[in-house]
Amino acid sequence: MPVTPNHLASRRQFVRQASLTAAVAAMAGPAAALPLAAASATTKDETQRKLGFAIVGLGKFATQQMMPAFKDCKHAKITALVSGSPDKAKQLAAEYGVDPKSVYSYDNFDSIKDNPAVDVVYIVLPPSLHMEYTVRAAKAGKHVLSEKPMATSVADCQKMIDACNKAGKKLMVAYRAQFEPFNLDAIARIKKGELGKLRQITADHGRIVKPTEEKAEAWRVVKKTAGGGSLMDIGIYSLNAARYLTGEEPVEVTAQEYTDKSDPRFKEVEDVIHFTLRFPSGVLASCTSAYSIQEVKRYRVFGDKAYLDLDPATDYYKHNMTIGTKEGEMKASLKEGNQFAAELDHMAECVLENKTPKTPGEEGLKDVRIIMAIYEAARTGKKVKV
Amino acid sequence: MPVTPNHLASRRQFVRQASLTAAVAAMAGPAAALPLAAASATTKDETQRKLGFAIVGLGKFATQQMMPAFKDCKHAKITALVSGSPDKAKQLAAEYGVDPKSVYSYDNFDSIKDNPAVDVVYIVLPPSLHMEYTVRAAKAGKHVLSEKPMATSVADCQKMIDACNKAGKKLMVAYRAQFEPFNLDAIARIKKGELGKLRQITADHGRIVKPTEEKAEAWRVVKKTAGGGSLMDIGIYSLNAARYLTGEEPVEVTAQEYTDKSDPRFKEVEDVIHFTLRFPSGVLASCTSAYSIQEVKRYRVFGDKAYLDLDPATDYYKHNMTIGTKEGEMKASLKEGNQFAAELDHMAECVLENKTPKTPGEEGLKDVRIIMAIYEAARTGKKVKV
């Protein structure tokens, strides 16, 4: 069911190339911005053409964070919705100008293959479903953006990678923090050597998971659906940050877990889990994750010259960076940006320019593999090699 | 060599009792302050009588922090100095009004037994010397206040306890943070249940140890003198805080260490060491300690209702407390106090009232025992039972 007209590929390609070059040039600074002139020959209407995204799963995060972000996207727009709630989907379709014919249920999802308005399938379902919908999307000839954690097992991650490779489609994992300006600035400062030689990182992520009675949150505390507890859902931010901040892969991990099994929320999944990662350079990262504490989303990176504190570090907005040196602490002034839009645009750009995403399936698999090592370390009380 | 007149014991005892009762009553609040009237019969001069302290070791911490604090003490005064530097000792004696005859070298230290002006020997020497000087002080019939870490081995800690017990003298370890108002307030808030049920603690202590060329710092990086590296010296604040904040003793520990052995400072002792303590209630405390990073002295205690952040937590002054609840963060307003004077007065009070110190030898031994378990966990990669 084709619902929007297809564009001439050659023309489209030219426009894309020009506008993307301009966008990349703008990021690189004034000196590199000259190619902008090349884009001026195209009309405003043409430069506004965008790739079509199907949103699979219309939960709180999708509807309150991701879908509103599309308005700030240069290369991405919502062209389809997939939901088990027809009424909700219908209402959102009207709100976002999505053709009612491009609203799918989980049953007829596979027919999305016949919808040329959909280039990318964005999976915002509970983790246990990521593999199935990635495989189905790839079979339907669509590129895939999957929420994190990528899947509930390393094997499922691999199946997702294989399916997209086989279909010749892009696969990206939605690590929004890797598109967030404060985090990117932190990485840049570390790379520039502003902190000196890195010594240690601390990273803490916590939130209160509501009682299981609240249906919308229920999947988080079901092992089969979530794959695990706080570590899978939010501790992964501590883990992923330790990796992108060091630019290294951990080699060893120790861990301890504390879960009150008498709490109805934690019959199946872990609550508090603390883990320490060792990186090849020697840097240690001590990370915490909990499902029963007031919200915390912070990290501090300690070099031998200075430290960089981001608190909150991985929130949606309102990030706060402090640099500590021997002269004392100072706040870094940096403009907030829409990490969701940047993430969606990056996915679109990778499709348009046939590039490997910054956070491909392999990135998601690495985290899931380390998460499994953390669980093993917590279970055995022994240091586990990754 | 008696240098100050001895007081009539019975009279002295009465004055002490009265003034201490008043002090304790004042701390307990207005309703308990009635016994103050009993003290009003004594003269101002008599209530100002203080116990005499001998300062053993006139390094930076002793001369810049502890000695100036005596001016704020109600029950403690400096009456003797022990040093290997006669000129420095002479100058300080003049500055603090100490009788020149009460200045000792390490060689003639034992003759302090004949000096009735000295009630308490305060040992501010490198850790490896704490045992020797405690034993000598106890044999000289003096009470002992020892800096932390108590000693460089569990066996030495036990010898110190035994020596003081045998001599019928008090032994206290100088855990200043346990006398610091913000830390005491944190403990009180936790006990009152302000944070709800405790879930986890993070505690970080770090500083830059200067190159070994700087003589005053040299002992810190010599294994035999310091007993270990950052953990013995500053990581112990993370450890001790985790214990006094939970009010529990840890049962298990995991740890990892990172030390660049090519750094001349770290040929003998560890630099970065991260450890996670498990307490019987299940609470996990993730602690870090480092000798090569910009100063950090902070902890955060997470309950299921709120968190309490102290940053800095264990500085000399300028503590900063934040309470985080679902309503957001708020700063706690609390008056700074002189933790050093409070610590010294407590030692004096324990002698005067024949009470066991709040931080007795047994407290110091517990930390040293856990430190040894942390080292073992780091070495073996296995969880170690404490």
Short mmCIF file of C-alpha atoms in Angstrom, two decimals, chain A:
data_model
loop_
_atom_site.label_atom_id
_atom_site.label_comp_id
_atom_site.label_asym_id
_atom_site.label_seq_id
_atom_site.Cartn_x
_atom_site.Cartn_y
_atom_site.Cartn_z
CA MET A 1 0.00 0.00 0.00
CA PRO A 2 1.93 2.96 -1.27
CA VAL A 3 0.75 6.07 0.54
CA THR A 4 3.23 8.78 -0.47
CA PRO A 5 4.71 9.40 -3.89
CA ASN A 6 8.17 8.11 -4.48
CA HIS A 7 10.86 10.62 -5.42
CA LEU A 8 13.28 10.41 -8.29
CA ALA A 9 16.26 8.66 -6.80
CA SER A 10 18.97 10.61 -8.61
CA ARG A 11 17.55 14.04 -7.77
CA ARG A 12 16.87 12.98 -4.20
CA GLN A 13 20.40 11.70 -3.82
CA PHE A 14 21.87 15.02 -4.94
CA VAL A 15 19.77 17.00 -2.48
CA ARG A 16 20.60 14.69 0.34
CA GLN A 17 24.29 14.82 -0.35
CA ALA A 18 24.34 18.60 -0.46
CA SER A 19 22.35 19.20 2.69
CA LEU A 20 24.22 16.57 4.64
CA THR A 21 27.55 17.94 3.54
CA ALA A 22 26.38 21.30 4.79
CA ALA A 23 25.25 19.86 8.11
CA VAL A 24 28.52 18.01 8.65
CA ALA A 25 30.45 21.10 7.57
CA ALA A 26 28.55 23.25 10.04
CA MET A 27 29.48 20.83 12.81
CA ALA A 28 33.13 20.97 11.77
CA GLY A 29 33.25 24.77 12.07
CA PRO A 30 33.29 27.81 9.74
CA ALA A 31 36.42 26.91 7.79
CA ALA A 32 34.84 23.71 6.51
CA ALA A 33 31.48 25.25 5.65
CA LEU A 34 32.21 26.26 2.06
CA PRO A 35 30.30 23.39 0.36
CA LEU A 36 27.07 25.06 1.57
CA ALA A 37 27.04 27.01 -1.70
CA ALA A 38 26.52 23.79 -3.62
CA ALA A 39 23.20 23.27 -1.87
CA SER A 40 21.86 26.69 -2.71
CA ALA A 41 20.90 25.57 -6.19
CA THR A 42 18.18 23.28 -4.81
CA THR A 43 14.79 24.59 -3.79
CA LYS A 44 13.72 24.87 -0.17
CA ASP A 45 11.06 22.23 -0.73
CA GLU A 46 13.54 19.67 -2.02
CA THR A 47 15.98 20.08 0.88
CA GLN A 48 13.13 19.37 3.25
CA ARG A 49 12.51 15.88 1.96
CA LYS A 50 12.93 13.35 4.75
CA LEU A 51 13.19 9.61 5.27
CA GLY A 52 10.07 7.92 6.57
CA PHE A 53 10.12 6.24 9.99
CA ALA A 54 7.63 3.68 11.32
CA ILE A 55 7.32 3.87 15.09
CA VAL A 56 6.81 0.40 16.55
CA GLY A 57 5.37 0.60 20.06
CA LEU A 58 3.54 3.69 21.27
CA GLY A 59 4.50 3.70 24.96
CA LYS A 60 5.42 6.64 27.14
CA PHE A 61 8.97 7.05 25.84
CA ALA A 62 7.90 6.86 22.18
CA THR A 63 4.98 9.25 22.53
CA GLN A 64 6.44 11.71 25.02
CA GLN A 65 10.09 11.91 23.93
CA MET A 66 10.81 10.45 20.52
CA MET A 67 7.77 11.37 18.46
CA PRO A 68 7.80 15.07 19.45
CA ALA A 69 11.53 15.15 18.53
CA PHE A 70 10.82 14.52 14.84
CA LYS A 71 9.79 18.16 14.46
CA ASP A 72 13.48 19.06 14.96
CA CYS A 73 14.74 16.49 12.44
CA LYS A 74 16.25 17.48 9.12
CA HIS A 75 16.13 14.03 7.57
CA ALA A 76 13.50 12.04 9.44
CA LYS A 77 9.73 12.12 9.60
CA ILE A 78 7.06 9.81 10.98
CA THR A 79 5.24 8.01 8.19
CA ALA A 80 3.80 4.96 9.97
CA LEU A 81 2.73 3.74 13.38
CA VAL A 82 2.64 0.18 14.73
CA SER A 83 0.62 -0.51 17.84
CA GLY A 84 -1.58 -2.99 19.62
CA SER A 85 -3.95 -0.15 20.55
CA PRO A 86 -5.88 0.92 17.43
CA ASP A 87 -7.55 3.88 19.12
CA LYS A 88 -4.31 5.29 20.45
CA ALA A 89 -2.63 4.77 17.09
CA LYS A 90 -5.50 6.45 15.24
CA GLN A 91 -5.36 9.49 17.48
CA LEU A 92 -1.57 9.79 17.18
CA ALA A 93 -1.74 9.32 13.43
CA ALA A 94 -4.10 12.29 13.22
CA GLU A 95 -1.85 14.32 15.49
CA TYR A 96 1.30 13.60 13.48
CA GLY A 97 -0.28 13.67 10.03
CA VAL A 98 0.30 9.98 9.40
CA ASP A 99 -1.86 8.42 6.69
CA PRO A 100 -4.43 6.17 8.46
CA LYS A 101 -3.50 3.47 5.97
CA SER A 102 0.01 3.48 7.41
CA VAL A 103 -1.17 2.43 10.85
CA TYR A 104 -0.32 -1.20 11.52
CA SER A 105 -1.09 -3.76 14.20
CA TYR A 106 1.50 -6.31 15.33
CA ASP A 107 -0.39 -8.89 13.28
CA ASN A 108 -0.26 -7.10 9.94
CA PHE A 109 3.13 -5.49 10.60
CA ASP A 110 4.84 -7.53 7.88
CA SER A 111 2.75 -5.85 5.19
CA ILE A 112 4.85 -2.74 5.89
CA LYS A 113 7.11 -4.19 3.17
CA ASP A 114 4.61 -2.80 0.63
CA ASN A 115 4.79 0.73 2.07
CA PRO A 116 7.45 2.77 0.24
CA ALA A 117 6.86 5.69 2.62
CA VAL A 118 8.63 3.69 5.30
CA ASP A 119 12.43 3.60 5.06
CA VAL A 120 13.28 2.90 8.70
CA VAL A 121 11.51 0.87 11.37
CA TYR A 122 12.15 2.28 14.84
CA ILE A 123 11.52 -0.38 17.51
CA VAL A 124 10.45 1.04 20.86
CA LEU A 125 9.13 -2.23 22.31
CA PRO A 126 10.20 -4.11 25.46
CA PRO A 127 13.68 -5.63 24.93
CA SER A 128 12.54 -9.23 24.47
CA LEU A 129 10.69 -8.16 21.30
CA HIS A 130 13.56 -6.29 19.65
CA MET A 131 14.93 -9.37 17.94
CA GLU A 132 11.61 -10.50 16.46
CA TYR A 133 10.68 -7.08 15.09
CA THR A 134 14.17 -6.41 13.76
CA VAL A 135 14.11 -9.68 11.85
CA ARG A 136 10.61 -8.99 10.54
CA ALA A 137 11.54 -5.42 9.56
CA ALA A 138 14.69 -6.55 7.77
CA LYS A 139 12.66 -9.19 5.91
CA ALA A 140 10.25 -6.41 4.94
CA GLY A 141 13.22 -4.59 3.39
CA LYS A 142 13.41 -1.87 6.01
CA HIS A 143 16.34 -0.38 7.90
CA VAL A 144 16.15 -0.78 11.68
CA LEU A 145 16.68 1.51 14.64
CA SER A 146 16.25 -0.45 17.88
CA GLU A 147 15.95 0.89 21.40
CA LYS A 148 18.44 -0.27 24.05
CA PRO A 149 19.15 -2.75 25.47
CA MET A 150 19.49 -4.23 22.01
CA ALA A 151 18.08 -7.59 23.10
CA THR A 152 17.84 -9.91 26.08
CA SER A 153 20.64 -12.23 24.94
CA VAL A 154 23.84 -12.12 22.94
CA ALA A 155 22.34 -14.71 20.59
CA ASP A 156 19.38 -12.44 19.85
CA CYS A 157 21.72 -9.51 19.18
CA GLN A 158 23.61 -11.65 16.70
CA LYS A 159 20.36 -12.70 14.98
CA MET A 160 19.47 -9.01 14.56
CA ILE A 161 22.87 -8.22 13.06
CA ASP A 162 22.68 -11.22 10.74
CA ALA A 163 19.14 -10.43 9.59
CA CYS A 164 20.01 -6.85 8.67
CA ASN A 165 23.25 -7.89 7.00
CA LYS A 166 21.41 -10.50 4.94
CA ALA A 167 18.79 -7.96 3.91
CA GLY A 168 21.46 -5.35 3.14
CA LYS A 169 19.83 -2.97 5.61
CA LYS A 170 21.27 -0.67 8.28
CA LEU A 171 20.93 -1.58 11.95
CA MET A 172 21.44 1.01 14.65
CA VAL A 173 20.90 0.87 18.43
CA ALA A 174 19.34 3.98 19.94
CA TYR A 175 22.07 5.11 22.35
CA ARG A 176 20.75 8.66 22.63
CA ALA A 177 23.52 9.80 25.00
CA GLN A 178 26.02 9.32 22.18
CA PHE A 179 24.16 12.06 20.29
CA GLU A 180 23.74 14.40 23.24
CA PRO A 181 25.89 17.58 23.15
CA PHE A 182 27.19 17.47 26.75
CA ASN A 183 28.27 13.86 26.39
CA LEU A 184 29.89 14.61 23.02
CA ASP A 185 31.68 17.55 24.62
CA ALA A 186 32.88 15.31 27.46
CA ILE A 187 34.28 12.82 24.95
CA ALA A 188 35.97 15.64 23.02
CA ARG A 189 37.55 17.10 26.15
CA ILE A 190 38.90 13.70 27.15
CA LYS A 191 40.29 13.10 23.66
CA LYS A 192 41.97 16.52 23.69
CA GLY A 193 43.69 15.53 26.93
CA GLU A 194 41.96 18.19 29.01
CA LEU A 195 41.75 15.79 31.97
CA GLY A 196 45.25 14.40 31.50
CA LYS A 197 45.69 10.65 31.65
CA LEU A 198 42.43 8.95 32.67
CA ARG A 199 42.49 7.16 36.01
CA GLN A 200 38.95 6.30 37.00
CA ILE A 201 35.28 6.82 36.28
CA THR A 202 32.27 6.64 38.54
CA ALA A 203 28.82 6.37 36.98
CA ASP A 204 25.50 6.04 38.77
CA HIS A 205 22.07 5.42 37.33
CA GLY A 206 18.97 4.89 39.38
CA ARG A 207 15.23 5.44 39.37
CA ILE A 208 12.19 4.19 41.18
CA VAL A 209 10.29 1.53 39.30
CA LYS A 210 6.66 1.72 40.21
CA PRO A 211 4.78 -1.25 41.60
CA THR A 212 3.88 -3.93 39.13
CA GLU A 213 0.23 -2.97 39.43
CA GLU A 214 0.92 -0.05 37.11
CA LYS A 215 0.52 -1.75 33.79
CA ALA A 216 2.69 0.56 31.70
CA GLU A 217 5.74 -0.26 33.83
CA ALA A 218 4.96 -3.92 34.30
CA TRP A 219 7.26 -5.24 31.56
CA ARG A 220 10.33 -3.84 33.34
CA VAL A 221 10.06 -6.30 36.20
CA VAL A 222 9.30 -9.37 34.12
CA LYS A 223 12.52 -11.24 33.41
CA LYS A 224 11.35 -12.71 30.13
CA THR A 225 10.31 -9.33 28.76
CA ALA A 226 13.05 -7.08 30.13
CA GLY A 227 15.90 -9.60 30.10
CA GLY A 228 16.95 -8.39 33.55
CA GLY A 229 16.39 -5.58 36.00
CA SER A 230 17.95 -2.17 36.52
CA LEU A 231 21.19 -3.10 34.77
CA MET A 232 19.46 -3.89 31.45
CA ASP A 233 17.35 -0.75 31.57
CA ILE A 234 19.43 2.02 33.18
CA GLY A 235 22.73 0.54 34.41
CA ILE A 236 23.45 0.19 30.69
CA TYR A 237 23.88 3.99 30.62
CA SER A 238 26.69 3.72 33.20
CA LEU A 239 28.25 0.90 31.19
CA ASN A 240 27.90 2.53 27.79
CA ALA A 241 29.24 5.83 29.17
CA ALA A 242 32.31 4.13 30.62
CA ARG A 243 32.97 2.70 27.15
CA TYR A 244 32.45 5.88 25.13
CA LEU A 245 34.28 8.05 27.65
CA THR A 246 37.39 5.86 27.64
CA GLY A 247 37.05 4.86 24.01
CA GLU A 248 38.09 1.40 25.18
CA GLU A 249 36.49 -2.00 25.67
CA PRO A 250 36.52 -3.43 29.21
CA VAL A 251 38.54 -6.58 29.79
CA GLU A 252 37.44 -7.61 33.29
CA VAL A 253 34.48 -7.04 35.57
CA THR A 254 33.59 -7.58 39.22
CA ALA A 255 30.06 -7.11 40.55
CA GLN A 256 27.73 -7.39 43.50
CA GLU A 257 23.94 -7.39 43.57
CA TYR A 258 21.38 -6.50 46.23
CA THR A 259 17.76 -7.32 45.61
CA ASP A 260 15.05 -7.51 48.24
CA LYS A 261 13.11 -10.51 46.97
CA SER A 262 10.26 -9.77 49.37
CA ASP A 263 9.56 -6.60 47.34
CA PRO A 264 6.84 -7.51 44.80
CA ARG A 265 8.67 -5.50 42.13
CA PHE A 266 11.78 -7.63 42.38
CA LYS A 267 10.61 -11.21 42.34
CA GLU A 268 12.18 -11.77 38.93
CA VAL A 269 14.71 -9.03 38.24
CA GLU A 270 17.58 -7.37 40.12
CA ASP A 271 17.25 -4.06 41.93
CA VAL A 272 20.71 -2.78 42.96
CA ILE A 273 23.78 -3.93 41.08
CA HIS A 274 27.26 -2.45 41.39
CA PHE A 275 29.99 -3.32 38.92
CA THR A 276 33.58 -2.31 38.32
CA LEU A 277 35.02 -2.48 34.82
CA ARG A 278 38.73 -2.62 34.08
CA PHE A 279 39.85 -1.15 30.76
CA PRO A 280 43.06 -2.15 28.92
CA SER A 281 44.74 1.18 29.80
CA GLY A 282 44.14 0.29 33.45
CA VAL A 283 41.31 2.77 34.02
CA LEU A 284 38.69 1.47 36.44
CA ALA A 285 35.03 2.41 36.13
CA SER A 286 32.82 1.88 39.17
CA CYS A 287 29.19 1.87 38.15
CA THR A 288 25.97 1.57 40.08
CA SER A 289 22.45 0.80 38.97
CA ALA A 290 19.26 0.63 41.01
CA TYR A 291 15.51 0.42 40.55
CA SER A 292 14.48 1.55 44.03
CA ILE A 293 16.15 4.93 44.55
CA GLN A 294 15.40 8.53 43.64
CA GLU A 295 16.55 9.38 40.16
CA VAL A 296 20.29 9.66 39.57
CA LYS A 297 21.94 9.85 36.14
CA ARG A 298 25.48 11.02 36.65
CA TYR A 299 29.10 10.27 35.99
CA ARG A 300 32.48 11.72 36.87
CA VAL A 301 35.64 11.08 34.88
CA PHE A 302 38.91 11.53 36.76
CA GLY A 303 42.14 12.22 34.93
CA ASP A 304 45.47 12.98 36.53
CA LYS A 305 45.06 16.70 35.72
CA ALA A 306 41.34 17.34 36.16
CA TYR A 307 37.96 15.73 36.50
CA LEU A 308 34.81 16.16 34.48
CA ASP A 309 31.48 15.82 36.23
CA LEU A 310 28.19 15.50 34.36
CA ASP A 311 25.15 15.50 36.65
CA PRO A 312 22.72 14.84 35.22
CA ALA A 313 24.69 13.14 32.49
CA THR A 314 22.09 11.14 30.58
CA ASP A 315 18.85 12.97 31.19
CA TYR A 316 16.58 14.18 28.41
CA TYR A 317 17.52 17.83 29.02
CA LYS A 318 19.14 20.10 31.63
CA HIS A 319 22.61 18.58 31.66
CA ASN A 320 25.16 20.12 33.95
CA MET A 321 28.92 19.89 33.44
CA THR A 322 31.59 20.81 35.97
CA ILE A 323 35.33 20.69 35.42
CA GLY A 324 37.50 20.33 38.51
CA THR A 325 41.15 21.34 38.39
CA LYS A 326 43.70 22.34 41.00
CA GLU A 327 42.31 25.88 40.66
CA GLY A 328 38.87 24.66 41.74
CA GLU A 329 35.60 23.85 40.02
CA MET A 330 34.07 25.65 37.08
CA LYS A 331 30.80 25.16 35.21
CA ALA A 332 31.08 24.49 31.50
CA SER A 333 28.72 26.59 29.41
CA LEU A 334 27.21 24.56 26.62
CA LYS A 335 23.92 24.76 24.76
CA GLU A 336 21.36 22.00 25.17
CA GLY A 337 20.53 20.14 21.97
CA ASN A 338 17.84 17.70 20.96
CA GLN A 339 19.63 14.36 21.32
CA PHE A 340 16.57 12.48 20.04
CA ALA A 341 16.44 14.47 16.80
CA ALA A 342 20.22 14.12 16.37
CA GLU A 343 19.92 10.36 16.82
CA LEU A 344 17.06 10.06 14.32
CA ASP A 345 18.86 12.27 11.79
CA HIS A 346 22.01 10.19 12.16
CA MET A 347 20.05 7.03 11.36
CA ALA A 348 18.57 8.75 8.31
CA GLU A 349 21.96 10.03 7.19
CA CYS A 350 23.48 6.57 7.44
CA VAL A 351 20.77 5.24 5.15
CA LEU A 352 21.01 8.18 2.76
CA GLU A 353 24.81 8.09 2.56
CA ASN A 354 25.24 4.34 2.97
CA LYS A 355 27.33 4.75 6.11
CA THR A 356 27.68 2.47 9.13
CA PRO A 357 25.85 3.98 12.10
CA LYS A 358 27.93 5.31 14.97
CA THR A 359 26.07 2.89 17.26
CA PRO A 360 25.53 -0.19 15.06
CA GLY A 361 24.22 -3.57 16.12
CA GLU A 362 27.77 -4.53 17.13
CA GLU A 363 27.73 -1.71 19.72
CA GLY A 364 24.52 -3.02 21.25
CA LEU A 365 25.85 -6.57 21.28
CA LYS A 366 29.00 -5.48 23.11
CA ASP A 367 26.93 -4.01 25.94
CA VAL A 368 24.71 -7.08 26.19
CA ARG A 369 27.80 -9.32 26.28
CA ILE A 370 29.30 -7.22 29.09
CA ILE A 371 25.97 -7.19 30.94
CA MET A 372 25.97 -10.99 30.89
CA ALA A 373 29.53 -10.95 32.30
CA ILE A 374 28.39 -8.55 35.04
CA TYR A 375 25.55 -10.90 35.98
CA GLU A 376 28.01 -13.80 36.07
CA ALA A 377 30.45 -11.84 38.25
CA ALA A 378 27.64 -10.94 40.66
CA ARG A 379 26.46 -14.55 40.78
CA THR A 380 29.88 -16.15 41.24
CA GLY A 381 31.66 -13.44 43.26
CA LYS A 382 34.57 -13.77 40.87
CA LYS A 383 36.20 -11.40 38.43
CA VAL A 384 34.97 -12.29 34.95
CA LYS A 385 36.92 -11.70 31.77
CA VAL A 386 34.91 -10.05 29.01
#
